XYZ file of C-alpha atoms in Angstrom:
552
model
C 95.554 152.805 123.851
C 98.866 151.931 122.188
C 99.998 148.365 121.483
C 103.723 147.692 121.231
C 105.444 144.406 120.371
C 109.007 143.988 121.638
C 111.456 141.242 120.696
C 114.764 141.105 122.596
C 117.631 138.621 122.434
C 121.278 138.520 123.411
C 123.308 139.253 126.549
C 122.797 135.701 127.769
C 119.026 135.925 127.525
C 116.867 133.646 125.467
C 114.803 135.281 122.786
C 112.017 137.159 124.556
C 108.670 138.032 123.141
C 106.606 140.634 124.995
C 103.414 142.440 124.131
C 102.803 145.860 125.748
C 99.361 147.403 126.002
C 99.806 151.038 127.081
C 96.750 152.858 128.356
C 95.779 155.332 131.081
C 95.132 152.462 133.445
C 98.620 151.037 133.110
C 100.959 148.970 130.993
C 100.110 145.274 130.613
C 102.966 143.004 129.576
C 102.130 139.534 128.223
C 104.969 137.031 127.901
C 104.411 133.971 125.696
C 108.039 132.814 125.511
C 108.145 131.298 128.988
C 107.024 127.833 130.058
C 103.915 129.476 131.484
C 102.262 132.516 129.909
C 102.723 135.410 132.343
C 101.228 138.880 132.703
C 102.438 141.984 134.521
C 100.971 145.482 134.891
C 102.754 148.814 135.473
C 100.503 151.460 137.063
C 100.757 155.161 136.153
C 102.800 154.690 132.962
C 102.706 158.426 132.186
C 104.637 159.174 135.349
C 107.113 156.401 134.582
C 107.765 157.757 131.105
C 108.031 161.418 132.331
C 110.574 160.507 134.975
C 112.754 158.189 132.997
C 111.330 157.578 129.602
C 111.362 154.162 128.002
C 114.407 153.067 129.988
C 112.018 152.111 132.802
C 110.133 149.873 130.421
C 113.310 148.245 129.137
C 114.585 147.774 132.698
C 111.339 146.082 133.622
C 111.634 143.820 130.624
C 115.072 142.668 131.711
C 114.039 142.380 135.349
C 111.232 139.978 134.486
C 113.386 137.872 132.161
C 114.865 134.609 133.331
C 118.472 133.924 132.367
C 118.936 130.840 130.145
C 115.308 129.818 130.488
C 114.540 127.141 127.878
C 112.181 128.280 125.156
C 109.110 126.128 124.833
C 109.344 124.073 121.658
C 106.894 124.137 118.809
C 105.321 120.769 118.039
C 104.744 119.487 114.501
C 102.870 116.176 114.619
C 102.567 114.425 111.251
C 100.435 111.293 111.104
C 99.476 109.138 108.163
C 96.758 106.502 108.081
C 97.624 102.788 107.892
C 101.324 103.318 107.154
C 103.031 99.976 107.810
C 106.501 100.260 109.317
C 108.109 98.056 106.588
C 107.039 100.797 104.140
C 109.256 103.335 105.932
C 112.727 102.736 104.544
C 114.601 103.530 107.759
C 112.985 100.384 109.210
C 114.716 98.263 106.586
C 111.685 96.754 104.861
C 113.268 97.135 101.428
C 109.996 97.939 99.665
C 110.453 101.656 98.990
C 112.376 104.787 99.888
C 111.083 107.466 102.246
C 114.027 109.895 102.453
C 112.173 112.677 104.251
C 110.726 110.494 106.983
C 114.136 108.841 107.227
C 115.671 112.270 107.753
C 113.685 112.663 110.971
C 115.076 109.330 112.187
C 118.605 110.223 111.082
C 118.461 113.508 112.984
C 116.500 112.096 115.921
C 115.165 108.824 117.309
C 113.592 105.804 115.643
C 111.328 103.799 117.943
C 111.224 100.100 117.108
C 108.477 99.080 119.511
C 105.731 101.664 119.367
C 102.502 99.757 119.995
C 98.931 100.975 119.542
C 96.200 100.302 122.080
C 93.452 99.497 119.560
C 94.482 99.103 115.912
C 91.750 101.112 114.245
C 91.600 104.668 112.869
C 89.126 106.454 115.135
C 90.066 104.743 118.414
C 93.754 105.432 117.814
C 93.100 109.150 117.273
C 90.989 109.360 120.419
C 93.760 107.655 122.366
C 96.378 110.097 121.044
C 94.318 113.150 121.981
C 93.361 111.992 125.470
C 96.273 109.843 126.610
C 93.694 107.237 127.599
C 92.648 103.785 126.394
C 89.362 103.297 124.545
C 87.448 102.176 127.643
C 88.362 105.493 129.306
C 87.961 107.939 126.391
C 84.749 106.283 125.182
C 85.682 105.803 121.519
C 85.792 102.028 121.059
C 85.300 101.468 117.330
C 84.444 103.024 113.978
C 80.905 101.658 113.961
C 79.379 103.267 117.042
C 82.180 105.616 118.065
C 81.461 109.308 118.671
C 84.176 111.335 120.366
C 83.243 113.263 123.493
C 84.890 116.606 122.810
C 84.224 117.887 126.315
C 86.901 115.675 127.861
C 90.456 116.771 128.571
C 92.850 116.522 125.630
C 96.460 117.546 125.221
C 95.644 120.372 122.728
C 93.348 121.975 125.340
C 96.084 121.775 127.957
C 98.617 123.245 125.535
C 96.256 126.145 124.912
C 96.172 126.814 128.645
C 99.940 127.337 128.711
C 99.958 129.675 125.711
C 100.220 127.384 122.689
C 98.337 128.029 119.504
C 96.883 124.748 118.289
C 95.750 123.639 114.836
C 94.782 120.465 113.019
C 94.594 119.925 109.255
C 93.555 116.685 107.566
C 91.849 113.511 108.669
C 89.918 113.699 111.953
C 87.525 110.717 111.801
C 85.999 111.243 115.249
C 82.473 112.238 114.119
C 82.080 115.309 116.368
C 83.734 118.657 115.601
C 87.248 119.214 116.980
C 87.666 120.993 120.299
C 90.868 122.385 121.774
C 92.077 123.836 118.477
C 92.426 127.491 117.551
C 92.139 126.430 113.924
C 90.827 123.266 112.338
C 90.283 122.092 108.786
C 89.284 118.448 108.549
C 88.098 115.820 106.107
C 84.555 114.536 106.626
C 84.772 110.878 107.631
C 87.384 109.066 105.575
C 87.544 111.831 102.989
C 88.305 111.483 99.277
C 91.667 111.278 97.513
C 90.550 113.576 94.672
C 88.734 116.906 95.046
C 88.183 116.292 98.750
C 85.727 118.199 100.888
C 87.013 119.972 103.988
C 85.071 121.161 107.018
C 86.059 124.203 109.060
C 84.302 126.205 111.747
C 83.012 128.392 108.891
C 81.454 125.542 106.921
C 82.218 123.003 104.210
C 84.036 123.433 100.911
C 85.361 121.277 98.087
C 88.965 121.761 96.995
C 90.352 120.684 93.613
C 93.453 118.548 93.544
C 94.975 115.601 95.386
C 94.283 115.205 99.088
C 97.858 114.701 100.348
C 99.072 117.775 98.507
C 96.086 119.847 99.655
C 96.568 118.906 103.323
C 100.234 119.857 103.008
C 99.465 123.193 101.356
C 96.791 124.059 103.916
C 99.152 123.238 106.779
C 101.860 125.431 105.246
C 99.340 128.200 104.694
C 98.416 128.125 108.371
C 102.081 128.246 109.386
C 102.810 131.143 107.039
C 99.683 133.272 107.245
C 97.361 132.288 110.096
C 99.392 131.492 113.192
C 100.393 133.967 115.877
C 104.167 134.190 115.545
C 104.494 135.437 119.112
C 103.332 132.103 120.494
C 104.600 128.528 120.265
C 102.464 126.282 118.082
C 101.249 122.706 118.066
C 100.209 121.701 114.554
C 98.729 118.276 113.766
C 98.997 117.353 110.072
C 96.967 114.178 109.561
C 96.942 112.489 106.165
C 94.293 110.260 104.654
C 96.942 108.302 102.769
C 97.792 105.500 102.522
C 94.316 104.373 103.638
C 92.223 102.110 101.418
C 91.376 102.406 98.487
C 94.953 103.578 97.775
C 94.367 106.022 94.937
C 97.751 107.520 93.976
C 98.507 110.999 92.736
C 98.676 111.193 88.925
C 102.279 112.369 89.307
C 103.221 109.001 90.853
C 101.583 106.561 88.444
C 104.314 106.297 85.829
C 107.153 105.594 88.250
C 105.326 102.712 89.946
C 103.759 101.183 86.817
C 106.357 98.431 86.289
C 107.682 97.915 89.803
C 107.848 94.342 91.147
C 107.925 93.323 94.790
C 109.132 90.291 96.660
C 106.353 88.344 98.316
C 106.241 88.149 102.100
C 107.104 84.747 103.539
C 103.588 84.389 104.955
C 101.588 85.470 101.896
C 100.005 81.998 101.751
C 99.667 81.438 105.482
C 97.156 78.661 106.173
C 96.556 79.592 109.850
C 97.101 75.932 110.716
C 97.686 76.357 114.456
C 95.351 79.273 115.023
C 91.721 79.399 115.960
C 88.556 80.747 114.448
C 89.479 84.434 114.285
C 92.249 84.224 111.681
C 90.280 81.781 109.530
C 87.126 83.895 109.530
C 88.679 87.334 109.001
C 87.630 88.922 105.712
C 90.857 90.716 104.783
C 92.797 88.384 102.539
C 94.484 89.737 99.426
C 92.378 87.229 97.478
C 89.226 88.907 98.895
C 90.072 92.389 97.647
C 87.453 94.261 95.641
C 88.755 94.288 92.072
C 87.098 97.530 90.981
C 88.138 99.716 93.943
C 91.074 98.073 95.730
C 93.223 97.160 92.726
C 91.380 99.134 90.001
C 90.776 96.189 87.678
C 87.588 97.424 86.035
C 85.894 98.209 82.769
C 85.552 101.802 81.651
C 81.838 101.576 82.453
C 82.541 100.692 86.079
C 80.565 102.908 88.518
C 83.644 103.066 90.771
C 85.736 104.425 87.902
C 83.048 106.912 86.888
C 82.707 108.204 90.458
C 86.448 108.729 90.814
C 86.954 110.298 87.380
C 84.242 112.864 88.084
C 86.368 114.148 90.934
C 89.477 114.560 88.775
C 90.634 117.290 86.448
C 91.539 116.480 82.837
C 95.294 115.873 83.386
C 94.596 113.480 86.270
C 92.041 111.535 84.223
C 94.498 111.301 81.336
C 97.182 109.858 83.637
C 94.808 107.261 85.065
C 93.598 106.302 81.583
C 97.191 105.756 80.507
C 98.573 103.895 83.512
C 95.629 102.321 85.355
C 92.983 101.472 82.750
C 95.177 98.856 80.972
C 94.973 96.654 84.078
C 91.536 95.425 82.993
C 92.714 93.870 79.732
C 96.031 92.701 81.194
C 94.296 90.827 83.999
C 91.798 89.193 81.651
C 94.598 88.103 79.352
C 96.607 86.589 82.216
C 93.673 84.375 83.287
C 95.270 84.141 86.723
C 93.618 81.733 89.140
C 94.095 80.729 92.796
C 97.644 81.489 94.019
C 98.558 83.236 90.775
C 95.539 85.491 91.133
C 96.606 86.394 94.678
C 100.077 87.230 93.374
C 98.582 89.515 90.722
C 96.484 91.369 93.242
C 99.392 91.642 95.691
C 101.608 93.342 93.098
C 98.904 95.863 92.158
C 98.095 96.534 95.808
C 101.726 97.296 96.652
C 102.140 99.609 93.659
C 99.162 101.746 94.628
C 99.855 101.677 98.364
C 103.514 102.658 98.032
C 102.737 105.361 95.476
C 100.415 106.913 98.091
C 103.195 106.608 100.674
C 105.579 108.466 98.367
C 103.211 111.450 98.325
C 103.129 111.425 102.131
C 106.933 111.419 102.219
C 106.947 114.373 99.804
C 104.647 116.179 102.222
C 107.031 115.553 105.108
C 109.853 116.989 102.990
C 107.918 120.189 102.284
C 107.100 120.686 105.950
C 110.704 120.113 107.016
C 111.902 122.538 104.378
C 109.531 125.208 105.661
C 110.890 124.803 109.180
C 114.439 125.114 107.834
C 113.706 128.134 105.669
C 111.876 129.994 108.451
C 114.468 129.298 111.133
C 111.981 127.193 113.108
C 113.693 123.813 112.912
C 115.938 124.248 115.963
C 113.006 124.829 118.286
C 110.436 122.459 116.833
C 109.748 118.873 117.852
C 108.870 116.916 114.709
C 107.001 113.633 115.039
C 106.090 111.234 112.249
C 103.879 108.260 112.949
C 100.830 106.359 111.718
C 97.561 105.721 113.522
C 98.447 102.022 113.475
C 100.353 99.420 111.510
C 99.048 97.555 108.469
C 99.391 94.250 106.620
C 101.244 94.336 103.326
C 100.490 90.747 102.400
C 101.796 89.219 105.630
C 99.522 86.303 106.603
C 97.882 86.872 103.222
C 96.204 90.011 104.522
C 95.659 93.710 104.049
C 94.077 95.953 106.742
C 94.858 95.918 110.512
C 92.738 95.168 113.681
C 94.552 92.050 114.941
C 97.123 92.141 117.732
C 99.725 90.463 115.519
C 102.918 92.471 115.099
C 102.222 94.039 111.708
C 99.149 95.933 112.937
C 100.070 96.289 116.623
C 103.334 98.060 115.853
C 103.384 101.470 114.185
C 106.280 103.569 112.866
C 107.466 106.397 115.102
C 110.369 108.770 114.473
C 110.984 111.932 116.499
C 113.413 114.834 116.099
C 113.960 117.346 118.882
C 117.097 119.405 118.115
C 119.342 119.840 121.113
C 117.584 116.986 122.907
C 117.576 113.877 120.734
C 120.881 112.301 119.779
C 120.907 111.883 115.965
C 120.552 108.338 114.731
C 119.312 106.850 118.004
C 117.373 103.575 117.831
C 115.116 103.001 120.829
C 113.626 99.588 121.630
C 111.792 100.298 124.873
C 108.028 99.847 124.573
C 106.217 103.114 123.887
C 102.689 103.671 122.679
C 100.268 106.097 121.115
C 98.787 106.425 124.612
C 102.073 108.175 125.534
C 101.977 110.945 122.931
C 99.802 113.366 124.927
C 101.955 113.070 128.033
C 105.147 113.533 126.031
C 103.921 116.724 124.375
C 102.709 118.115 127.684
C 106.027 117.486 129.406
C 107.950 119.037 126.515
C 105.739 122.138 126.783
C 106.187 122.408 130.525
C 102.513 121.674 131.140
C 101.103 119.484 133.869
C 99.998 115.929 133.064
C 96.543 115.047 134.433
C 96.562 111.980 136.674
C 93.726 110.372 134.712
C 95.946 110.012 131.639
C 97.089 106.406 131.332
C 100.251 106.713 129.293
C 103.647 108.014 130.247
C 105.861 110.697 128.751
C 108.738 109.221 126.785
C 110.569 112.559 126.832
C 113.298 110.941 128.982
C 113.888 108.377 126.226
C 114.207 111.212 123.716
C 116.904 112.684 125.946
C 118.721 109.351 126.210
C 117.742 108.878 129.845
C 116.154 105.507 130.554
C 113.930 105.774 133.646
C 114.630 103.314 136.417
C 111.069 102.069 136.061
C 109.584 101.704 132.579
C 106.879 99.451 131.192
C 107.956 95.872 130.535
C 104.691 94.771 128.963
C 101.783 96.244 127.028
C 98.011 95.775 127.021
C 95.912 95.732 123.823
C 92.157 95.613 123.259
C 90.180 95.493 119.983
C 86.435 96.113 120.364
C 84.807 95.628 116.976
C 83.534 92.116 116.412
C 83.053 89.465 113.782
C 79.871 91.128 112.501
C 81.706 94.399 111.664
C 84.054 95.265 108.773
C 86.514 92.464 108.006
C 84.883 90.203 110.617
C 87.731 90.276 113.122
C 86.623 88.977 116.508
C 86.983 91.040 119.681
C 90.157 90.316 121.583
C 92.513 91.564 124.244
C 96.085 90.627 124.930
C 99.464 91.370 126.423
C 102.986 91.342 125.025
C 106.428 91.947 126.458
C 108.189 91.826 123.107
C 109.298 88.239 123.650
C 105.991 86.490 124.321
C 102.462 87.440 123.324
C 99.159 86.216 124.744
C 95.887 86.925 122.907
C 92.385 86.155 124.190
C 89.534 86.078 121.659
C 86.978 86.254 124.433
C 83.798 86.153 122.334
C 85.101 82.928 120.829
C 86.514 81.453 124.018
C 89.894 80.968 122.309
C 93.496 81.756 123.317
C 96.736 82.138 121.396
C 100.299 82.296 122.722
C 103.383 83.102 120.634
C 107.087 82.827 121.286
C 108.189 85.919 119.364
C 111.900 85.136 119.677
C 111.573 81.708 118.056
C 108.532 82.534 115.927
C 108.653 86.220 114.886
C 106.026 85.670 112.155
C 103.550 84.309 114.736
C 102.790 81.134 112.853
C 102.805 78.621 115.715
C 100.264 78.988 118.508
C 101.843 77.365 121.579
C 98.948 77.966 123.969
C 98.384 74.793 125.991
C 101.753 73.281 125.057
C 103.453 71.655 128.077
C 106.794 73.275 127.321
C 105.201 76.746 127.607
C 103.247 76.251 130.815
C 105.488 78.713 132.696
C 105.252 81.451 130.046
C 101.502 80.919 129.722
C 100.971 81.346 133.457
C 103.191 84.433 133.596
C 101.474 86.133 130.679
C 98.008 85.283 131.999
C 98.926 86.868 135.328
C 100.351 89.908 133.554
C 97.179 90.285 131.511
C 95.139 90.348 134.711
C 97.549 92.780 136.363
C 97.367 95.249 133.476
C 93.598 94.970 133.252
C 93.374 95.888 136.923
C 95.932 98.701 136.637
C 94.162 100.218 133.632
C 90.712 99.627 135.126
C 89.488 97.652 132.127
C 85.933 96.340 132.544
C 85.582 92.599 132.399
C 85.417 91.601 128.692
C 81.882 91.215 127.457
C 80.393 93.463 130.137
């Protein structure tokens, strides 16, 4: 048997990639450049070659080609963990600069209302893979969640139409990945320094800093492990900037003396809100000194654990730039509001330093696409699994349906499709990602998926019918991490209704008059119309999405 690879372009044809397997039984031609992988067989190849040589083979190649058929795009999906949209500079937060992420927005589309269905790490990832809400994909929370890998996911469907799929980085779904030709994942949350990685071959520890390692492993797969005859879908999923925000040693010096403006709601007193906001354990003032803001003695177990994972240069950098915090904080004797201000400044320094490493990673991946001639046929997506609080309402973390954690950054570049510099304000969601990738790849979208492809929005075509409102549901409860009560809600971007159903409490916000969500107007006579409309819309969406009655 002889195997021949043929690559043809020109004469009005798109670049064609064919594999020929020549044997006594015939010639099999496999085509991976079309929207659907296709196979042909020529019988009696010896006779064909005797009577006309290879011209018959070339003629067949051209006969089976389709003029001007669009090549299926590669997909590069880059996701960070807990990256708040104000910490992406193209969103205008003013906290930091993210030039590489901004480049995607400049050359593509920035989405200003990308909402998540359940603002928590594991549930968000399950939603992205399946195109279904938590109550349909079965992964409700990080406490009891265990992903059912037998269900349909977009990587499996991409494989069926010829894509090679890979994931590198944070997985956080307990079970091993399915639907990927290659996977290399962090166990659980993973570690910032000398992280362990799990592959199909086993577990190994890798020296270095996690964001840089994930980037290098993703580039290694692109360069050495992928099948270049097939389109790829690569998911690069960072741990950063997830708590406890441990920056790379290379970033410590630059952020050491930075100062940040305080958010207007840093000292929110939750005056008009109910039990949930008051009882949540996620205030800046409640941060763990030793791990969250690294105010600790040299004998601290947290410091010892981290330093054991570092090499000598990394330890030296942390000793120089982080260890002085202990004495500086004691000398300041900060109390009450001043203490909160101290912790806020340290939190932002560490968080944004981690973000800078993620932006560096995006730059390296974009450069690889440019250098390898892949950029023009690769969809690049940058997003986060959810939003995050950077001191707004006095908080860190996520979980609540308030804007800072409901809304996540999303920028997408699709050369030849997206108009550079577009800003899109239609409501999209992480439940739409699977459908969008499938449509872009020319694959069918299963009817059980609950999102909708926003490929038309990427093309600048607004569908006649698009969602006007959005349903949210958080399933952990007040006895879990951060003590945020279960709740569901609906928003249309102007008004938001939240139901804390285990508490029997409701909140309603006029987002146009009250963008910081400080004044709960539920039950106010002047909002009786809006309250009735949003209550009806909540019930409509619950029925449409087949959400079980809360509490059952």
